[in-house]
Each structure stands twice: as C-alpha cells, then as structure tokens.
XYZ file of C-alpha atoms in Angstrom:
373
model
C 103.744 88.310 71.007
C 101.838 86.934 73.919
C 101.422 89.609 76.579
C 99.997 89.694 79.584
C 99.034 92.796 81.891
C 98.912 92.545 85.442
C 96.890 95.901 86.897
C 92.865 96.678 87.760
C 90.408 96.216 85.511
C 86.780 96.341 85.033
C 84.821 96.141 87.797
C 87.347 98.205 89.514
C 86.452 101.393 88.273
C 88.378 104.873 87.619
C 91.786 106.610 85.377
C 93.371 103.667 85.704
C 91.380 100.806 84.852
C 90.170 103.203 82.263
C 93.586 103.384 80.816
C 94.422 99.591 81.124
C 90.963 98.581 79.398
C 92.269 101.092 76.370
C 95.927 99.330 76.398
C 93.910 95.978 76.719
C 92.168 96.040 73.670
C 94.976 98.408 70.938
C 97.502 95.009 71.990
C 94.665 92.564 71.724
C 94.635 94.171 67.798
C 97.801 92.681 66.994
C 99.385 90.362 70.025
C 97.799 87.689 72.341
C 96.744 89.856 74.973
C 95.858 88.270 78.509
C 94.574 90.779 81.584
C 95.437 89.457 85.277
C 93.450 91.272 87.753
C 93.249 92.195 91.065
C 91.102 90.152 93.598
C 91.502 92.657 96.037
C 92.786 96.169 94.944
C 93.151 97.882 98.537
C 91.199 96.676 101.933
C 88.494 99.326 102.488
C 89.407 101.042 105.145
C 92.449 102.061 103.079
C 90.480 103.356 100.310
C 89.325 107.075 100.639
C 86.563 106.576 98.021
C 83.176 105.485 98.154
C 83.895 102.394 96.328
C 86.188 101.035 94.193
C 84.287 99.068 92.062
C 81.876 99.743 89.087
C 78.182 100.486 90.337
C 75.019 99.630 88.776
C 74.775 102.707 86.856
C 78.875 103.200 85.831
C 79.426 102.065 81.962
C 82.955 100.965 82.112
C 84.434 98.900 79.584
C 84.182 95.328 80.360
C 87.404 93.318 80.208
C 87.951 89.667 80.748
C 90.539 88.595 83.148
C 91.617 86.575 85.508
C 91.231 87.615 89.338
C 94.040 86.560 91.606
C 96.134 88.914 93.706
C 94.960 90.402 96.614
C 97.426 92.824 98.178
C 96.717 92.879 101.304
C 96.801 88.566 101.138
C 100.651 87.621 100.466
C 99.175 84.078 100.044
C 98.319 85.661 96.816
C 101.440 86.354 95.452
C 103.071 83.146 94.664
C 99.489 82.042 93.333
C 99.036 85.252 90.951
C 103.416 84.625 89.449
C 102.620 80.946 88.996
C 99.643 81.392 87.154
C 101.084 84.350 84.960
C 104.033 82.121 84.514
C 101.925 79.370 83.261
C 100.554 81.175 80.696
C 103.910 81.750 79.404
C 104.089 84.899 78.272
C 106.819 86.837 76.447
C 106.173 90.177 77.580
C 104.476 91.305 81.343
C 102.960 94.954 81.771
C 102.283 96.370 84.718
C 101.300 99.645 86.092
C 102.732 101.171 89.276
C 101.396 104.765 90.864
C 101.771 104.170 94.677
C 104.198 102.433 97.339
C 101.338 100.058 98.448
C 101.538 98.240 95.629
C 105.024 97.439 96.060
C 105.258 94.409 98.199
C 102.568 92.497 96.172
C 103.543 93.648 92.366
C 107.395 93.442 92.949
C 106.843 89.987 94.116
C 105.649 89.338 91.198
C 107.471 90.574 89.002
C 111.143 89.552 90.596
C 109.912 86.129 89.877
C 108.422 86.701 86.057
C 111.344 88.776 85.438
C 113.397 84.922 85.214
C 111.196 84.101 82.800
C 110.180 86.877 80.114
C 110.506 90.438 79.874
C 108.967 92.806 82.732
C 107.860 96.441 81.458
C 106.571 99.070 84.558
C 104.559 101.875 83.093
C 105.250 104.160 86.307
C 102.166 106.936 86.688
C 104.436 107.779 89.600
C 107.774 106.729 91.450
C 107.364 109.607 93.852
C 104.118 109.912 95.230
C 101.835 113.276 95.226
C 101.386 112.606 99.125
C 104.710 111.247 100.732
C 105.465 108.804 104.014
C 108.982 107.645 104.911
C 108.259 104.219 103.548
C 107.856 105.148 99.651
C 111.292 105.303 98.901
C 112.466 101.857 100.034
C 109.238 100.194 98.943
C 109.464 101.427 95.539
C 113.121 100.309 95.305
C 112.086 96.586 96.286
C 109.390 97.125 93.290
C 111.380 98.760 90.888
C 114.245 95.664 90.961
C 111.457 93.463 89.665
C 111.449 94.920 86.093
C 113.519 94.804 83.020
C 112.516 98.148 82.003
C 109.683 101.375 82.359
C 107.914 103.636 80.538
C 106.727 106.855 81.902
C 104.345 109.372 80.361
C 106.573 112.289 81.337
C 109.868 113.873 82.092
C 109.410 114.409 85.359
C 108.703 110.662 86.097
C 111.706 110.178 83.996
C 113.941 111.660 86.306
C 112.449 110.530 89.460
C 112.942 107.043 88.271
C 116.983 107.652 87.755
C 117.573 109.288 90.935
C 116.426 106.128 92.531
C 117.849 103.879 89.887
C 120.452 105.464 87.906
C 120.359 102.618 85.390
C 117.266 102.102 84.647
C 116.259 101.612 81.040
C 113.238 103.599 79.681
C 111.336 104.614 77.282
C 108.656 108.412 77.500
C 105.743 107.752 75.823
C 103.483 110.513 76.315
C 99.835 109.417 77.905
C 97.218 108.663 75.059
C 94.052 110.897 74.564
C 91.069 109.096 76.095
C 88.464 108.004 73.540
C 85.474 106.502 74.504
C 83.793 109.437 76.275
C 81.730 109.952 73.040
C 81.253 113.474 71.319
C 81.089 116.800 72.721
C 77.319 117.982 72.757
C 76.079 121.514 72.534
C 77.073 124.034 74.766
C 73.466 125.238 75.281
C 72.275 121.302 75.941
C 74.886 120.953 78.519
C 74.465 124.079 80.588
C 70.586 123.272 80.375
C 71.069 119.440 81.720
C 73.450 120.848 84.429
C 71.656 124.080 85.410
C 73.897 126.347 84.268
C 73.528 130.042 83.889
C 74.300 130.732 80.137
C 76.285 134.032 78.966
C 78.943 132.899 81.251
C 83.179 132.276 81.215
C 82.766 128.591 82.679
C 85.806 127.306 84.089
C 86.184 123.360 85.094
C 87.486 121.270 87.847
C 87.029 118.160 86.867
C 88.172 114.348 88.718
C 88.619 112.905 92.535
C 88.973 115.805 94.813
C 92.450 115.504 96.876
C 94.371 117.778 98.662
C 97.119 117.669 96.026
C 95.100 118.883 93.410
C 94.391 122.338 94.927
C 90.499 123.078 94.954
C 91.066 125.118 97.666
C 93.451 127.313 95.585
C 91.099 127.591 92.645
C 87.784 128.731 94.932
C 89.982 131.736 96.370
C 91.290 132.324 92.830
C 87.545 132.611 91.350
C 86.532 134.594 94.453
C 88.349 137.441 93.082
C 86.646 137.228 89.343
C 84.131 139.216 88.538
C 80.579 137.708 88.032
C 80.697 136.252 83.988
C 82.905 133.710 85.363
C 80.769 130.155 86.535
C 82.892 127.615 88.638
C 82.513 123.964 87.885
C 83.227 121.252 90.549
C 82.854 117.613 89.500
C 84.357 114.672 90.919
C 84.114 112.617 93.962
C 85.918 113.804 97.242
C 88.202 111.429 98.678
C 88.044 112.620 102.202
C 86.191 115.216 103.879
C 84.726 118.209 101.826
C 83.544 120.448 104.166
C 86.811 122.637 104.152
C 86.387 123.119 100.323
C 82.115 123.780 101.790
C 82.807 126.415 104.242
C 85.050 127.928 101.258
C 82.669 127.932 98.952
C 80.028 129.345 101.653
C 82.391 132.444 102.367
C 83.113 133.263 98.667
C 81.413 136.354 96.997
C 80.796 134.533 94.051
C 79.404 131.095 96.074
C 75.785 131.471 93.853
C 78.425 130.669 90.447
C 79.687 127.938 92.066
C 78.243 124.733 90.983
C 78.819 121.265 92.942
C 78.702 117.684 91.314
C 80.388 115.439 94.229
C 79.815 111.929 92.452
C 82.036 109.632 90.884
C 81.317 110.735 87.188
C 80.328 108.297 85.068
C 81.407 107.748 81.424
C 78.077 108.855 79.836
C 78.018 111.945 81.721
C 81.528 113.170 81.156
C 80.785 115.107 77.648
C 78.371 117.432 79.585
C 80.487 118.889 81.888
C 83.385 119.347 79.401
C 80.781 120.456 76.174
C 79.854 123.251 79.221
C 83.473 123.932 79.760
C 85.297 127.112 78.301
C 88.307 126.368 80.437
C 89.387 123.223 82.393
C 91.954 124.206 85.597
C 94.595 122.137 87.138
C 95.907 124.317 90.073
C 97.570 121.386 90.848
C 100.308 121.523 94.235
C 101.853 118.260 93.040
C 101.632 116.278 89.803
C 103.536 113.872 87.254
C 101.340 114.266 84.577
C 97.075 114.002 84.986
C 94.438 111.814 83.230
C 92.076 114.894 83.096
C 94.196 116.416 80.917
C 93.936 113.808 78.037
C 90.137 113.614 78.447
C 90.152 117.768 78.408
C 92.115 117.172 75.241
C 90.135 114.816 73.404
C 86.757 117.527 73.888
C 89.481 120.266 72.883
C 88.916 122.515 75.870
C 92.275 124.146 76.461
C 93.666 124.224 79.906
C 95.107 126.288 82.989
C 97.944 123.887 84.793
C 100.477 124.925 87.373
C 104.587 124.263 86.662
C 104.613 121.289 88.571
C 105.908 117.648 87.256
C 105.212 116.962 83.368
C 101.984 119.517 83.152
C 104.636 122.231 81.712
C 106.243 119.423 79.786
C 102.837 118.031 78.493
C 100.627 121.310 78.089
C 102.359 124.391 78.346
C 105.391 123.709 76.382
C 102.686 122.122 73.569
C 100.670 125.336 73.343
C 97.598 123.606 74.389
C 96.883 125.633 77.666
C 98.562 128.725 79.869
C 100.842 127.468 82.799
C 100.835 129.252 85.987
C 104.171 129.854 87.613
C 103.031 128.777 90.999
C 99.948 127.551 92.542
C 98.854 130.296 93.991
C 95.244 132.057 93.687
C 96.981 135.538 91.794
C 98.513 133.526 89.774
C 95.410 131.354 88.776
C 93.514 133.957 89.201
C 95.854 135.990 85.993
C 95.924 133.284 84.428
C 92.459 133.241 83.638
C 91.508 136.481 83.241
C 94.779 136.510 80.830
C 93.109 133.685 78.378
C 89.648 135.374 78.240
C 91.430 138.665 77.870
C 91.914 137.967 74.004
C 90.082 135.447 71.678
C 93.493 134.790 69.766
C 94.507 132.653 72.917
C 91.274 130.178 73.019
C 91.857 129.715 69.432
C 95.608 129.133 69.352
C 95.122 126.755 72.509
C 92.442 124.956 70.600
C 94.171 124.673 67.322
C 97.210 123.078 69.068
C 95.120 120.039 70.972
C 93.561 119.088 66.775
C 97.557 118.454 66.673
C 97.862 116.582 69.980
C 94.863 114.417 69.413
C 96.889 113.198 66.340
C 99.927 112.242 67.697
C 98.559 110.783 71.041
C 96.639 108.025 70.012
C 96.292 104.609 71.516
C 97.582 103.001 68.510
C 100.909 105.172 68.600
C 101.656 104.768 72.232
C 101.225 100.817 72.063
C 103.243 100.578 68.752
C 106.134 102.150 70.404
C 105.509 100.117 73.722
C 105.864 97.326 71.879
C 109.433 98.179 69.922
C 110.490 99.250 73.235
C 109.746 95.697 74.609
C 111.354 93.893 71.445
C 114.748 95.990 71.881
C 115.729 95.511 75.491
C-alpha cells in the first residue's frame, strides 16, 4: 500500500512529531511510506513555546519529507493536495489535535478524499482550552475524511456528538520506545541533584494551565518531608504563578525545577529518579507522558478526566483521583506509598501494557482499518 502522512515532522520537534516519526518508520516496514510536512507549523507569535523546531542539542529522529503547507499561507493548500495527489497514494494519514489546523488540513483532505482513502487520527476533537470557533472549524475538517482513529473513548464520543456517523476505529496510543533504558536510581538522583532516601514524585512535559501544576504544588505542600517534587518540562506561558507557589510552599527546598524542553537523551533520568509520575490533569483525552511513564514502568497518579481512567486506572497501571483537587492528589499519594503491594501491582500491570501497546500492533490494525472502509 502506498501511504502517505501529512503532519510535523523532524525538525519540528515535540509528542507529536515524536509519534509521527514512530508511525513513519513501523509503515515504512511493510508499505510505501511517504511523509508530507509542514513548511510552516504555526506563525510565532501563535506559538507559546520557545521554539518549535529541533535545536542544536535535541536528538530527534530524522525523517525525510517533503515541506509544503504552511497554515497560515492558503496559497499553500492547493500546492500541498496537488502534490500529495501526484504521488498517488492509496491511503492519506493525518493527525488533528487543535481547531487551527482546520482550515489548512481539511482543505486538504476534502480534495484527497476524491481520490484515495482519508484516515484522521484525532489526539483531540474538543480542545483542552476552548474558543467559540472550535466547533465549526473542526466540522469543516472533520468532512474531509473517510474515517478516524482515536486513542481513547473519550475522543470516541466527542467525535459522534459532532458527527454521529462517523466511522472509527480506538486504537489505544503506542508505548514510546526510543528513550533508551532506565538507568540507576542512585545515577539519576546524583546527575539531577537529588536528595536520596526520598518518595520522588514526577511532573513531567510542557507546562499548561490544563495540566494542573498548580494543583499538584498545593497537594505536595501538605506531605510530609520524604516526599521530593519533580518539575520538568518547558512552560508555555508565564511561570511565575507556579514560582510564587513554589516560594510560599513549606516544602519549596524538595521542590526541584527543570524548565527546558527535555531532550530525548535526558528523558531516562528524570523517570529512572521517579517513584511516581502525576497527572493532576483539569482536562485531558488521553496524554503522551503516560506512554513514555509506561515504557520506564513508573506507575502513575491521573485524575478521572477524558481516557486517563479509560487508559490507566481501569488497566491497573496507576491510582485515579476522583477530582483534581489537592486532597484528593494529595490521598492519592500518600495512599500508593502507604503499602508496597500497590507499587508492585501497578508495576506488574504496565510489563502487560508494554506488550500489547506496541508500534507494530497499533499500525497493523491501522492498516486493516484502512483496507475495510
């Protein structure tokens, strides 16, 4: 099958050009794979990063592709179908997790969709932070493709309450691979100054308001002192609210700060340190971190919100908090350090996950997804 997969990929950098680079190269295994990039992802002022794009010292996967559509250029659009449609394929993939991308994708695709088969993998149909145009942009997008797959319920369900008839597939999101092998525990706290002897909990990924840092810093605030704090990721937006947080807590000296874009090589430390990794997540479909958490088998604290019940809690692989509140996080933990039967039963569960989620399980049924419809 000739496919081709119209997203971001290297040197865009982050989750999803991570993920795309992994679907990339399981298809190229057995299909003719082609990637179509972005020329232009966002306009900078739009993007709440630092950059968007792989720096000198980043070791993202390098994919060849083809660099054409610029979003915020709708010259681009007509350029980036022709040339897709030129290529002829039988199958196009691409991935949708914000209204933005609407105009320029669903042009796209309403015009490939005449010629082969259009599959959406949807990270999202309702976005974590809403405006009153995502629900009539994502419309225009989602009439563009022949079918979706979504990596949880939750995105399941948004996707037929705005199109009832959609045809889909759930194909839970693969473990990510190529972070390498967990190190020592003692190695890690020693390259990240770490106090050892201590219950180290993790907050790992870009720091947005969704993702409830603020809720976790009030939550360890009430733990004793063997808990540590972990914070690493790169703030999109203003930190100094999460600062002045983490300057009034009575624990602020076990609070430790990494606000960087992590990069690939450096990933293992901060989860080989890790006893816990928290999602005290306000909003969420289902989260990257928690396949990377997954494949260094560090069991998790999530919140019921969108698939992480669905994807962690009801898989045995962490403890799911009722609401995102700092008690509730704050029990949480102190429940899953209050008995070593937990850790283990958490742990043994992931070994399970990390058999079934592979990349070469989720592209297998991708692919006799695309042949049926």
């Amino acid at each position: 099958m000739r496919i081709a997969i119209l997203s971001c990929f290297y040197p865009f950098r982050g989750g999803i050009s991570q993920f795309n680079a992994c679907l990339y190269n399981e298809l190229g295994k057995s299909h003719d794979v082609k990637a179509f990039n972005f020329k232009r992802q966002y306009p900078e002022f739009l993007f709440p990063g630092k950059t968007q794009f792989v720096s000198e010292n980043d070791e993202a996967v390098p994919i060849e592709s083809e660099s054409l559509l610029d979003t915020a250029n709708p010259f681009t659009y007509g350029k980036t179908a022709r040339r897709i449609s030129e290529w002829e394929p039988d199958l196009l993939i691409v991935r949708y997790w914000m209204s933005y991308f609407a105009p320029s994708l669903g042009y796209v695709t309403r015009r490939l969709k005449k010629k082969c088969k259009v599959i959406s993998i949807l990270d999202n149909v309702v976005p974590h932070e809403r405006h009153f145009f995502d629900t009539p942009l994502t419309k225009f997008f989602l009439t563009g493709s022949t079918a979706f797959i979504t990596l949880c319920e939750a995105v399941a369900k948004d996707l037929t309450g705005i199109k009832p008839d959609a045809e889909y597939e759930i194909l839970p999101h693969p473990l990510y691979s190529h972070f390498g092998k967990k190190v020592s525990r003692e190695s890690a706290e020693r390259k990240l100054g770490l106090a050892s002897g201590k219950k180290n909990l993790l907050f790992f990924g870009l720091i947005r308001e969704y993702k409830g840092l603020d809720i976790l810093i009030e939550a360890f605030s009430a733990l004793d002192d063997s808990y540590q704090l972990i914070i690493a990721g790169e703030p999109y937006g203003s930190f100094s609210k999460y600062q002045e947080m983490i300057d009034r807590s009575p624990g602020r000296d076990r609070i430790h700060t990494y606000l960087h874009y992590v990069r690939d090589s450096e990933v293992a430390d901060y989860f080989s340190a890790a006893d816990l990794t928290v999602l005290p997540y306000r909003s969420a479909t289902q989260s990257g971190i928690s396949s990377v958490s997954y494949h260094f088998e560090v069991p998790m604290i999530v919140t019921d919100t969108g698939g992480l019940k669905e994807t962690i809690g009801n898989r045995g692989t962490g403890i799911v908090a009722d609401r995102p509140e700092c008690s509730e996080i704050r029990k949480k933990i102190e429940y899953y350090f209050s008995d070593p039967s937990v850790a283990t039963s958490c742990i043994g569960n992931i070994k399970k996950e990390k058999e079934r989620l592979s990349w070469e399980t989720f592209c297998g049924n991708l692919v006799s997804f695309a042949e049926r419809i």
